[in-house]
Amino acid sequence: MTVSVAASTPASALGTVRSGLGRMGTTGVVYLALVGIVAAGTAVAALNGQNLLATANLVDTLTRSSLLGFIAVGQTLVILCRSLDLSVGYVVALSSVVAATTMAGDPARIWLGVVAVLAVSALIGLVNGLVITKLRVNAFIATLGMGLVIKGYLDTLYQGPAGEVPVAFQVFGYTRVGVLPLSTAVLIVVAVLAIVFLRATRTGYHMYAVGGDAEVARMSGIRVDRPVITAHVLCSVAAGVAGLLIAARFGTGSSLVYGSGYELESIAAVVLGGTYLLGGRGGVAGTVAGVLILAVLDTLFNVVGVDPFFKDVLRGVIVITAVAIYARRGGGTAHPPRFSRGAHQRPPAPDAPPGTGAGPAAEHRPDTTRPARDPTATAKDHADPAGRGGRT
Amino acid sequence: MTRAPQHPTRRPGAGRIARSAVTRLLGGGSTTVFALLIVIFVGIFTMNPAFAQPPSMLAFAKQAAPLVVLAVGQYFVIVSGELDLSVGSLVGAQVVIAAALIDGAESRTVPVLLLMVAFGVLVGLVNGLVTTVLRVPSIITTLGTMLVLYGAIRLWTGGAPTGALSEAFRRAGRGGIEGVPVVGQLPWAVLIAAAIAAAAVALMRAPYGRVLMATGDNDTAATYSGARVWRVRTTAFVLSSLLATVAGILIGGFAGVTAQVGEGLEFMAITAVVLGGVVLGGGHGAVIAAVGGALAMEALFTLFIQFDLPATIQPTVQGLIIIAAVAYAARRRSTHPS
């Protein structure tokens, strides 16, 4: 079992070199892009008589990145499992309310508030994971539905700010050491923990395996539901931490932050960081760079005084462009519909326009990342008629 | 699988027919959504018998028309194995464009309508080509388009929509054929939505529809069978954007211009399609079931109003119902692969 598991993970000895190049390559490119954007941004800011690297701007950038960072790190785990979490924005809002109402301005209840937030968000993640794996509801619908459920709860019970966060806890939002805000330091710790988790634990390996190909993972003896459920629990807890941060910054619970679109922004940050939207490839390090890129751009726009609406336009263009570039670099693996699980999975298809052809795409695909491609295809060809209603 | 089971070749007995009818109704497929629709309507009529009057029903249909149109558009994209998150933003963009360019002048109605259609085609082409040729997953492509449209429109209008729609423009969403016996006014919106639904059914039976379905089912096989997958999918995106334009015209006429118009409609449309038993990932489901899903969603909101539930609790119930509906359909897929 261990052997086959190892063989179906990107970090296998078999393809360490190539997959290492492939994976690190993308992460490398993301960090390169980050450096490039910082350099270009500094130049642009300098032309406007501003200094992007001034302490205030650095603090601003890092503060911005920490909130989205927590959510995006969690989202990375979920996406690696070929799942998706659209409920994180609502979990953030709910967590801020739970934190503020539980703490109720009493410093002695801070730990109680933190525990309550972690418990509530873990429970939400558990429900998400169970609905997706046991009830076989696809992740898009399950987490969208969960988001709506939380939205209804918040809208009904909390119309405005709720609760009060004691000053002692607000240090989480405002303290900084040098240019490094405390929240960013916590984010770094969380990100490092996530990287270690993915690289050094069995469940972390299983996440790559399940995301790469659930059917092969299952045939290799992995209980495919467990990594998915774990990823959803961790993702929700990460969103819960982001909610704590919001509560600490605002000093109160704000139920309306779900309107900020964190779920889609976090997905954008994850794919910007080079993680493959269809699972099995990528990592947290890239995501952190993706979050930083978005934060640097935001700060730059603020410094230069770009119209806030223009930010949305640029952000959309940047995300599309980045993913298009990765699609090219990553061997142009054609994307199968991502919203399928179990019997509906199918091998990536050469839906390239005529002329490009399927050949190059197939050759370029880093076969090390999905070593068991062929058996899968065969298994699916056999499985399809049965699963598709063809058994007549 | 989500389609109704084929009739057995031998002559079926009465019991068999009854059983097959029950299977169809409860199977989580296309027919189930209409069963659900009937149940919801029975609920509404029980709460409020006056709702069964033809004018009330038509008012309901008129209100549901934009969502039906959007659901049909989203259906084409979903059944081809993709997803279109940009429709909500596009509806908003089209309404704002119409208001700003028409600016109350009747004479500009037709040119602006043509421009809106062209804009819709352009957005669909961008979505489709970026997804198929540049191989960006459609959820990211259309998320990007959504952001771009959202930002660009507000950038252009300076944050708040300006101008006004003309009377002629608003007729599609508000007006209708007057003096029809029994029902009074027959709204244009209902006629437009019905025509679009009928055309969609015809299109899905035409060669294009078959290829679209095959592409969503297995694009490798479709490619090997000679289908130009990229063209088929791009056309689906263009259809979706065009229908979002139509929905924008209806919503603009019905509700007027606000900054929030169109918000969240993409998820409403996706929910409606999925409620109709159409599988995300493509290749399964009937377009008429997507229409049924849209009607069921609207009926559900009407039912909430009848129950005097606070409007704020609606999302909760909506969320639970989507999860339940999809879990129900998935349960059948996994246990009886027939």
XYZ file of C-alpha atoms in Angstrom:
730
model
C 0.000 0.000 0.000
C 2.673 2.405 1.032
C 4.483 1.835 -2.209
C 1.525 2.473 -4.418
C 0.528 5.458 -2.352
C 3.961 6.887 -2.743
C 3.871 6.157 -6.437
C 0.699 8.145 -6.895
C 1.938 11.221 -5.096
C 3.961 13.928 -6.750
C 6.744 13.488 -4.257
C 7.424 9.934 -5.247
C 11.005 8.796 -5.525
C 10.215 7.684 -9.055
C 9.805 11.165 -10.325
C 11.316 13.299 -7.647
C 13.475 15.187 -10.071
C 10.910 15.880 -12.724
C 7.962 16.501 -10.458
C 10.227 18.530 -8.264
C 11.094 20.658 -11.229
C 7.519 20.826 -12.354
C 6.085 21.763 -9.009
C 8.868 23.934 -7.737
C 9.079 25.383 -11.197
C 5.615 26.856 -10.953
C 6.183 28.069 -7.409
C 9.470 29.541 -8.568
C 7.698 31.357 -11.362
C 5.150 32.749 -8.914
C 7.873 34.106 -6.631
C 9.687 35.457 -9.653
C 6.475 37.206 -10.684
C 6.118 38.553 -7.138
C 9.629 40.003 -7.243
C 8.952 41.411 -10.703
C 5.711 43.027 -9.569
C 7.335 44.511 -6.485
C 10.150 45.904 -8.646
C 7.795 47.272 -11.288
C 5.459 48.576 -8.592
C 8.293 50.360 -6.810
C 9.298 51.965 -10.104
C 5.722 53.051 -10.882
C 5.289 54.407 -7.360
C 8.627 56.219 -7.629
C 7.452 57.909 -10.845
C 4.489 59.176 -8.852
C 6.801 60.434 -6.157
C 5.888 57.673 -3.710
C 7.868 54.903 -2.094
C 6.173 51.514 -2.265
C 8.729 50.089 0.137
C 8.166 52.737 2.800
C 7.335 51.265 6.204
C 3.710 52.371 6.097
C 3.176 50.759 2.711
C 4.945 47.545 3.684
C 2.815 47.269 6.808
C -0.262 47.968 4.707
C 0.680 45.226 2.235
C 1.365 42.659 4.939
C -1.784 43.549 6.868
C -3.855 43.163 3.733
C -2.321 39.829 2.921
C -2.840 38.223 6.324
C -6.639 38.152 6.191
C -6.892 36.691 2.688
C -3.838 34.569 3.495
C -5.564 32.474 6.160
C -8.521 31.803 3.882
C -6.360 31.042 0.858
C -4.092 28.620 2.720
C -7.169 26.657 3.765
C -8.614 26.873 0.280
C -5.344 25.455 -1.081
C -5.793 22.232 0.895
C -9.357 21.865 -0.381
C -8.427 22.573 -3.992
C -5.514 20.128 -3.814
C -8.133 17.468 -3.026
C -10.013 18.444 -6.178
C -12.717 20.054 -4.112
C -13.768 23.663 -3.595
C -15.077 25.745 -0.704
C -17.468 28.564 -1.514
C -18.619 28.930 2.100
C -15.415 30.457 3.522
C -16.623 34.057 3.249
C -19.673 33.205 5.324
C -17.580 31.232 7.822
C -15.390 34.325 8.274
C -18.441 36.478 8.979
C -19.987 33.920 11.333
C -16.690 33.458 13.169
C -16.283 37.163 13.785
C -19.789 37.277 15.245
C -19.254 34.156 17.370
C -15.938 35.525 18.649
C -17.304 38.949 19.537
C -20.516 37.719 21.154
C -18.741 35.007 23.151
C -16.000 37.313 24.390
C -18.546 40.037 25.161
C -15.831 42.502 26.076
C -14.549 40.378 28.949
C -10.790 39.647 28.755
C -11.303 36.499 30.817
C -13.484 35.042 28.072
C -10.993 35.465 25.245
C -9.946 31.815 25.263
C -13.611 30.820 25.338
C -14.278 32.910 22.235
C -11.325 31.433 20.387
C -12.336 27.891 21.278
C -15.941 28.565 20.268
C -14.858 29.939 16.888
C -12.555 27.020 16.199
C -15.246 24.529 17.225
C -17.994 26.150 15.148
C -15.823 26.486 12.063
C -14.503 22.944 12.398
C -18.060 21.700 12.647
C -19.012 23.570 9.470
C -16.021 22.099 7.680
C -16.944 18.644 8.911
C -20.488 19.017 7.596
C -19.139 20.277 4.251
C -16.786 17.337 4.015
C -19.397 14.779 4.989
C -22.005 16.155 2.596
C -19.459 16.088 -0.224
C -18.047 12.643 0.439
C -20.918 10.681 1.962
C -23.922 12.281 0.265
C -21.927 12.741 -2.948
C -23.108 16.289 -3.449
C -20.566 18.037 -5.593
C -18.422 20.493 -3.700
C -19.584 23.549 -5.611
C -23.223 22.994 -4.647
C -22.556 21.668 -1.133
C -20.450 24.629 -0.042
C -22.589 27.155 -1.911
C -25.594 25.730 -0.055
C -23.719 25.857 3.263
C -22.833 29.480 2.563
C -26.510 30.291 1.953
C -27.523 28.532 5.161
C -25.038 30.631 7.177
C -26.072 33.796 5.322
C -29.712 33.231 6.255
C -28.752 32.663 9.894
C -26.632 35.817 10.044
C -29.161 37.988 8.202
C -31.950 36.879 10.504
C -30.188 37.248 13.847
C -27.571 39.941 13.318
C -28.420 43.010 11.303
C -25.448 45.024 12.444
C -22.312 44.814 14.542
C -22.667 42.348 17.371
C -20.718 41.685 20.550
C -17.570 43.321 21.741
C -13.953 42.243 21.546
C -11.831 43.037 24.615
C -8.881 45.321 24.012
C -6.524 42.541 25.061
C -7.577 40.522 22.023
C -7.413 43.455 19.610
C -3.616 43.172 19.788
C -4.045 40.302 17.320
C -5.266 42.841 14.812
C -3.002 45.790 15.512
C 0.299 44.785 17.121
C 3.368 44.667 14.974
C 7.050 43.992 15.422
C 9.017 46.249 13.122
C 7.158 46.013 9.831
C 5.757 42.600 10.632
C 2.166 42.653 11.940
C 1.358 39.967 14.481
C -1.375 38.603 12.211
C 1.133 38.131 9.392
C 3.486 36.323 11.765
C 0.636 33.990 12.717
C -0.115 33.515 9.022
C 3.501 32.542 8.375
C 3.322 29.988 11.184
C 0.064 28.601 9.786
C 1.489 28.448 6.269
C 4.627 26.641 7.457
C 2.481 24.187 9.413
C 0.396 23.574 6.278
C 3.513 22.990 4.180
C 4.871 20.527 6.716
C 1.474 18.876 6.888
C 1.369 18.399 3.128
C 4.961 17.231 2.779
C 5.481 15.140 5.872
C 2.230 13.552 6.942
C 0.371 10.627 5.522
C -2.866 12.624 5.204
C -0.986 15.354 3.359
C 0.325 12.842 0.836
C -3.110 11.357 0.506
C -4.517 14.790 -0.354
C -2.256 14.983 -3.398
C -3.135 11.423 -4.319
C -6.883 11.917 -4.024
C -6.730 15.230 -5.849
C -4.597 13.752 -8.614
C -6.911 10.860 -9.197
C -9.458 9.680 -6.650
C -10.020 6.364 -8.380
C -6.339 5.442 -8.506
C -5.968 6.586 -4.915
C -8.851 4.355 -3.902
C -7.392 1.382 -5.744
C -4.114 2.067 -3.993
C -5.804 1.513 -0.682
C -6.429 5.088 0.414
C -9.690 5.842 2.142
C -10.396 8.683 -0.247
C -13.033 10.366 1.912
C -10.738 11.097 4.839
C -8.300 13.529 3.231
C -11.202 15.402 1.652
C -13.034 15.733 4.966
C -9.797 16.720 6.726
C -9.102 19.364 4.090
C -12.566 20.854 4.492
C -12.285 20.930 8.299
C -8.861 22.611 8.106
C -10.114 25.063 5.481
C -13.056 26.111 7.626
C -10.843 26.429 10.706
C -8.470 28.650 8.716
C -11.469 30.766 7.718
C -12.425 30.827 11.400
C -8.999 32.252 12.252
C -9.572 34.902 9.592
C -12.877 35.659 11.342
C -11.022 36.082 14.643
C -8.694 38.512 12.893
C -11.662 40.516 11.574
C -13.173 40.615 15.052
C -9.847 41.764 16.498
C -9.496 44.507 13.913
C -13.055 45.789 14.048
C -13.416 45.324 17.784
C -16.813 43.797 17.150
C -18.479 41.018 15.174
C -19.487 42.116 11.711
C -21.888 39.779 9.963
C -21.763 41.714 6.696
C -18.168 40.891 5.775
C -19.478 37.931 3.793
C -20.256 40.426 1.051
C -16.552 40.977 0.448
C -16.280 38.004 -1.880
C -13.513 36.210 0.024
C -14.462 32.817 -1.414
C -13.795 33.783 -5.010
C -10.818 35.951 -4.118
C -9.218 33.081 -2.216
C -9.714 30.742 -5.161
C -8.132 33.370 -7.395
C -5.172 33.645 -5.019
C -4.750 29.874 -4.952
C -4.689 29.472 -8.728
C -2.552 32.586 -9.050
C -0.130 30.734 -6.768
C 0.138 27.963 -9.311
C -2.076 25.336 -7.687
C -3.940 23.326 -10.269
C -7.662 23.973 -9.941
C -8.399 20.335 -10.669
C -6.382 19.101 -7.735
C -3.258 17.102 -7.119
C -0.683 19.733 -7.992
C 0.546 22.842 -6.265
C 1.142 23.897 -2.725
C 0.804 26.424 0.049
C 4.065 28.237 -0.725
C 2.706 29.296 -4.111
C -0.555 30.403 -2.540
C 1.275 32.701 -0.114
C 3.007 34.284 -3.111
C -0.357 34.591 -4.873
C -1.828 36.371 -1.859
C 1.207 38.669 -1.657
C 0.912 39.520 -5.354
C -2.707 40.566 -4.891
C -1.806 42.551 -1.752
C 1.131 44.320 -3.411
C -1.085 45.268 -6.346
C -3.764 46.579 -3.993
C -1.255 48.681 -2.077
C 0.260 49.940 -5.310
C -3.166 50.986 -6.617
C -3.833 52.780 -3.360
C -0.481 54.531 -3.366
C -0.770 55.615 -6.987
C -4.431 56.459 -6.554
C -5.997 54.163 -9.114
C -9.781 54.152 -9.280
C -10.955 51.330 -7.002
C -13.164 49.930 -9.764
C -10.203 49.726 -12.096
C -8.662 47.372 -9.547
C -11.379 44.825 -10.197
C -10.786 45.014 -13.932
C -7.033 44.571 -13.542
C -7.435 41.807 -11.018
C -9.701 39.838 -13.342
C -7.295 40.256 -16.239
C -4.296 39.273 -14.118
C -5.889 36.098 -12.791
C -7.012 34.948 -16.246
C -3.617 35.750 -17.764
C -1.730 33.959 -15.010
C -3.803 30.809 -15.296
C -3.502 30.865 -19.081
C 0.276 31.045 -18.722
C 0.315 28.173 -16.222
C -1.891 26.132 -18.545
C 0.731 26.611 -21.236
C 3.700 25.957 -18.995
C 2.182 23.066 -17.141
C 2.133 21.080 -20.343
C -1.252 22.319 -21.402
C -3.086 19.592 -19.573
C -6.528 19.970 -20.972
C -8.994 20.535 -18.202
C -11.662 17.995 -17.648
C -14.815 19.365 -16.121
C -13.802 19.894 -12.540
C -17.183 19.349 -11.037
C -17.311 15.638 -11.337
C -16.587 12.960 -8.842
C -16.680 9.211 -8.745
C -18.206 7.613 -11.783
C -18.302 10.899 -13.583
C -14.617 11.399 -13.603
C -12.936 11.076 -16.882
C -9.422 11.432 -18.146
C -8.278 14.853 -19.244
C -9.321 15.305 -22.792
C -7.507 16.767 -25.725
C -10.046 19.427 -26.472
C -7.418 21.495 -28.121
C -8.390 23.331 -31.231
C -7.539 21.503 -34.429
C -3.970 22.149 -35.354
C -2.564 22.132 -31.844
C -3.595 18.558 -31.540
C -3.547 16.266 -28.582
C -0.041 14.964 -29.093
C 2.062 17.753 -27.648
C -0.303 18.176 -24.751
C -0.023 14.536 -23.856
C 3.741 14.556 -24.184
C 4.233 17.663 -22.157
C 2.088 16.573 -19.319
C 4.446 15.945 -16.428
C 3.650 12.261 -16.245
C 5.307 12.102 -12.868
C 2.488 14.010 -11.308
C -0.023 11.474 -12.449
C 1.996 8.360 -12.917
C -0.970 6.051 -13.068
C -2.668 7.879 -15.872
C -3.069 4.929 -18.159
C -4.514 2.481 -15.651
C -6.975 5.174 -14.732
C -8.081 5.660 -18.239
C -8.590 1.956 -18.608
C -10.421 1.670 -15.338
C -12.668 4.497 -16.323
C -13.366 3.135 -19.724
C -14.611 0.053 -17.965
C -16.364 1.925 -15.253
C -18.091 4.403 -17.484
C -20.757 2.240 -19.082
C -21.802 0.973 -15.685
C -21.801 4.373 -14.099
C -23.366 6.185 -16.991
C -26.552 4.324 -17.358
C -25.312 2.264 -20.239
C -26.015 -1.055 -18.574
C -29.054 -1.938 -20.658
C -29.243 8.670 -16.348
C -30.896 11.894 -15.427
C -33.010 11.480 -18.473
C -36.206 9.540 -18.148
C -35.645 5.825 -18.640
C -36.276 4.439 -22.100
C -39.495 2.633 -22.713
C -38.997 -1.097 -22.655
C -39.335 -2.678 -26.049
C -41.936 -5.208 -25.060
C -45.435 -4.010 -24.395
C -45.520 -2.934 -20.782
C -48.273 -3.933 -18.392
C -50.220 -1.409 -16.383
C -48.294 -2.131 -13.209
C -45.058 -1.700 -15.034
C -46.148 1.635 -16.420
C -47.220 2.778 -12.975
C -43.927 1.659 -11.486
C -41.967 3.369 -14.210
C -43.983 6.538 -13.654
C -43.202 6.443 -9.937
C -39.544 5.799 -10.705
C -39.499 8.784 -12.995
C -41.192 11.044 -10.508
C -38.994 10.098 -7.575
C -35.855 9.319 -9.497
C -34.176 12.644 -9.041
C -34.116 13.190 -12.786
C -35.870 15.613 -15.078
C -39.376 14.618 -14.069
C -38.708 14.974 -10.359
C -38.328 18.726 -10.577
C -41.816 19.028 -12.030
C -43.146 16.837 -9.227
C -41.414 19.213 -6.826
C -42.921 22.170 -8.661
C -46.417 20.710 -8.294
C -45.864 20.054 -4.583
C -44.734 23.650 -4.053
C -47.743 24.964 -5.951
C -50.125 22.791 -3.941
C -48.536 24.367 -0.873
C -49.038 27.878 -2.258
C -52.653 27.205 -3.242
C -53.395 25.768 0.191
C -52.002 28.851 1.858
C -53.594 31.252 -0.578
C -56.358 29.915 -2.847
C -56.563 33.258 -4.660
C -53.154 32.542 -6.164
C -54.711 29.931 -8.458
C -56.377 32.694 -10.521
C -54.888 33.035 -14.016
C -53.735 36.658 -13.508
C -51.766 35.744 -10.386
C -50.234 32.784 -12.144
C -49.226 34.972 -15.071
C -47.746 37.524 -12.725
C -45.730 34.680 -11.232
C -44.621 33.543 -14.695
C -43.650 37.096 -15.580
C -41.505 37.349 -12.493
C -39.920 33.967 -13.211
C -39.204 34.739 -16.882
C -35.709 36.262 -16.457
C -34.524 33.363 -14.316
C -35.924 30.887 -16.845
C -34.004 32.623 -19.631
C -30.801 32.650 -17.560
C -31.251 29.002 -16.603
C -31.565 27.998 -20.257
C -28.350 29.867 -21.058
C -26.528 28.365 -18.085
C -27.841 24.943 -19.106
C -25.995 25.070 -22.440
C -22.723 25.845 -20.671
C -23.187 23.331 -17.857
C -24.221 20.494 -20.147
C -21.079 21.092 -22.189
C -19.038 20.506 -19.028
C -18.278 24.113 -18.125
C -19.690 26.841 -15.904
C -20.545 30.510 -16.473
C -20.153 32.744 -13.414
C -20.235 35.944 -15.442
C -23.963 36.080 -16.241
C -24.950 38.063 -13.138
C -22.376 40.751 -13.852
C -23.321 40.715 -17.521
C -27.004 41.301 -16.715
C -25.987 44.238 -14.544
C -23.616 45.569 -17.194
C -26.231 45.356 -19.945
C -28.871 47.185 -17.911
C -26.411 49.933 -17.001
C -25.217 50.204 -20.617
C -28.801 50.464 -21.830
C -29.676 53.173 -19.330
C -26.542 55.199 -20.007
C -26.749 55.036 -23.802
C -30.503 55.367 -24.272
C -30.744 58.085 -21.650
C -34.485 58.312 -22.036
C -34.486 58.847 -25.827
C -36.978 56.545 -27.568
C -35.195 56.822 -30.905
C -32.040 55.233 -29.562
C -33.777 52.082 -28.332
C -33.122 49.860 -31.349
C -29.469 50.822 -31.987
C -28.677 50.338 -28.317
C -30.420 46.955 -28.325
C -28.236 45.897 -31.269
C -25.170 47.147 -29.454
C -26.132 45.150 -26.363
C -26.506 41.997 -28.437
C -23.085 42.608 -29.962
C -21.625 43.172 -26.500
C -23.208 39.959 -25.263
C -21.716 38.010 -28.166
C -18.323 39.570 -27.476
C -18.383 38.578 -23.796
C -19.451 35.049 -24.727
C -16.689 34.784 -27.312
C -14.069 35.928 -24.805
C -15.341 33.461 -22.195
C -15.445 30.632 -24.693
C -12.138 31.237 -26.443
C -10.180 31.852 -23.247
C -11.625 28.642 -21.839
C -11.107 26.457 -24.891
C -8.090 27.895 -26.672
C -6.105 29.227 -23.711
C -7.310 26.323 -21.550
C -8.142 28.375 -18.513
C -10.719 26.518 -16.392
C -14.100 28.091 -17.076
C -14.727 28.899 -13.419
C -11.619 31.112 -13.447
C -12.311 32.583 -16.880
C -15.842 33.590 -16.048
C -14.848 34.717 -12.557
C -12.345 36.995 -14.275
C -14.966 38.244 -16.723
C -17.278 38.863 -13.794
C -14.661 41.023 -12.043
C -13.769 42.846 -15.242
C -17.404 43.621 -16.098
C -18.203 44.635 -12.528
C -15.253 46.993 -12.352
C -15.461 48.327 -15.895
C -19.119 49.264 -15.640
C -18.652 51.118 -12.375
C -15.510 52.736 -13.679
C -17.413 53.956 -16.727
C -20.425 55.276 -14.831
C -18.435 56.564 -11.879
C -19.942 54.164 -9.371
C -23.659 54.801 -9.795
C -25.733 54.022 -12.886
C -26.722 57.069 -14.897
C -29.328 57.793 -17.561
C -32.741 56.236 -18.004
C -34.408 53.539 -20.042
C -36.903 54.370 -22.740
C -40.545 53.291 -22.604
C -40.083 51.108 -25.671
C -37.185 49.356 -23.967
C -39.166 48.683 -20.830
C -42.114 47.230 -22.733
C -40.480 43.790 -23.020
C -40.167 43.476 -19.267
C -43.314 45.299 -18.186
C -45.844 45.270 -20.988
C -47.874 42.597 -22.699
C -50.727 41.864 -25.058
C -53.747 43.567 -23.528
C -57.316 42.334 -23.547
C -56.663 38.616 -23.781
C -59.749 36.750 -22.557
C -59.565 35.095 -19.114
C -56.070 36.250 -18.214
C -56.261 39.948 -19.072
C -52.717 40.928 -19.952
C -50.418 38.376 -21.552
C -46.924 39.630 -20.644
C -44.251 39.795 -23.316
C -41.728 38.432 -20.820
C -43.671 35.173 -20.513
C -43.948 34.836 -24.294
C -40.230 35.532 -24.739
C -39.236 33.032 -22.051
C -41.563 30.385 -23.516
C -40.204 30.963 -27.007
C -36.631 30.695 -25.769
C -37.406 27.500 -23.870
C -39.047 25.992 -26.973
C -36.138 27.028 -29.166
C -33.702 25.519 -26.658
C -35.570 22.212 -26.689
C -35.455 22.214 -30.492
C -31.763 23.120 -30.459
C -30.927 20.264 -28.106
C -32.602 17.855 -30.530
C -30.756 19.315 -33.494
C -27.243 18.126 -34.406
C -25.659 20.964 -32.440
C -27.420 19.887 -29.266
C -26.354 16.283 -29.702
C -22.735 17.289 -30.168
C -22.956 19.637 -27.181
C -24.278 16.819 -25.010
C -21.615 14.426 -26.304
C -18.917 17.002 -25.592
C -20.048 17.399 -22.010
C -20.297 13.651 -21.556
C -16.825 12.847 -22.847
C -14.915 15.423 -24.807
C -12.194 12.975 -25.795
C -14.718 10.722 -27.477
C -16.406 13.753 -29.019
C -13.074 14.917 -30.446
C -12.367 11.491 -31.895
C -15.843 11.456 -33.418
C -14.969 14.588 -35.315
C -16.607 17.208 -33.138
C -14.829 20.531 -32.918
C -15.070 20.701 -29.190
C -13.672 24.198 -28.867
C -16.242 25.552 -31.305
C -19.139 23.749 -29.692
C -18.200 25.017 -26.216
C -17.515 28.545 -27.394
C -20.953 28.610 -28.998
C -22.443 27.489 -25.686
C -20.769 30.423 -23.926
C -22.017 32.805 -26.597
C -25.554 31.443 -26.182
C -25.281 31.920 -22.421
C -24.143 35.519 -22.778
C -26.838 36.248 -25.365
C -29.528 34.879 -23.088
C -28.062 36.874 -20.186
C -28.520 39.919 -22.437
C -32.168 38.985 -22.983
C -32.592 38.484 -19.235
C -31.002 41.889 -18.703
C -33.541 43.474 -21.049
C -36.401 41.788 -19.178
C -35.052 42.669 -15.720
C -34.265 46.232 -16.758
C -37.794 46.651 -18.046
C -39.374 44.992 -15.035
C -37.335 46.424 -12.187
C -35.506 49.432 -13.613
C -31.904 50.448 -13.108
C -30.044 50.032 -9.841
C -26.406 49.498 -8.999
C -27.172 46.063 -7.574
C -29.082 44.676 -10.547
C -27.874 41.216 -11.512
C -26.006 40.515 -8.275
C -26.021 36.850 -7.325
C -27.977 35.848 -10.425
C -25.197 33.520 -11.590
C -25.609 31.334 -8.522
C -29.412 31.492 -8.835
C -29.173 30.277 -12.424
C -26.718 27.506 -11.563
C -28.920 26.430 -8.666
C -31.967 26.341 -10.928
C -30.176 24.194 -13.489
C -28.843 21.809 -10.861
C -32.252 21.635 -9.187
C -33.505 20.393 -12.560
C -31.278 17.338 -12.182
C -28.661 18.559 -14.663
C -25.292 17.235 -13.546
C -22.464 19.719 -13.057
C -19.675 18.307 -15.172
C -21.799 17.959 -18.248
C -23.387 15.393 -20.463
C -26.622 14.799 -18.595
C -29.987 16.428 -18.158
C -32.740 17.974 -20.206
C -33.140 21.666 -20.922
C -36.809 21.546 -19.989
C -35.774 20.321 -16.530
C -33.567 23.387 -16.164
C -36.650 25.488 -16.966
C -38.533 23.476 -14.339
C -35.733 24.162 -11.875
C -36.000 27.906 -12.464
C -39.787 27.800 -11.990
C -39.407 25.701 -8.832
C -36.957 28.253 -7.382
C -39.327 31.137 -8.045
C -42.262 29.135 -6.709
C -40.280 28.444 -3.581
C -39.723 32.157 -3.013
C -43.434 32.746 -3.535
C -44.151 30.035 -0.967
C -41.845 31.775 1.528
C -43.871 34.940 1.104
C -47.078 32.990 1.719
C -45.627 31.551 4.915
C -44.760 35.069 6.090
C -41.237 33.941 6.766
C -38.773 36.752 7.310
C -37.095 37.378 3.976
C -33.743 36.953 5.663
C -34.311 33.271 6.375
C -34.836 32.515 2.669
C -31.158 31.812 1.889
C -31.038 29.200 4.643
C -33.991 27.283 3.258
C -32.698 27.742 -0.289
C -29.308 26.344 0.706
C -30.795 23.336 2.457
C -33.042 22.574 -0.505
C -30.223 22.713 -3.062
C -28.073 20.369 -1.001
C -30.993 18.031 -0.408
C -32.003 18.008 -4.076
C -28.507 17.248 -5.301
C -27.901 14.667 -2.589
C -31.188 13.030 -3.576
C -30.178 12.859 -7.213
C -26.697 11.615 -6.305
C -28.126 8.904 -4.053
C -29.927 7.401 -6.997
C -26.896 7.659 -9.247
C -24.750 5.801 -6.791
C -27.159 3.089 -5.707
C -28.996 2.173 -8.879
C -26.890 2.824 -11.914
C -29.632 1.998 -14.348
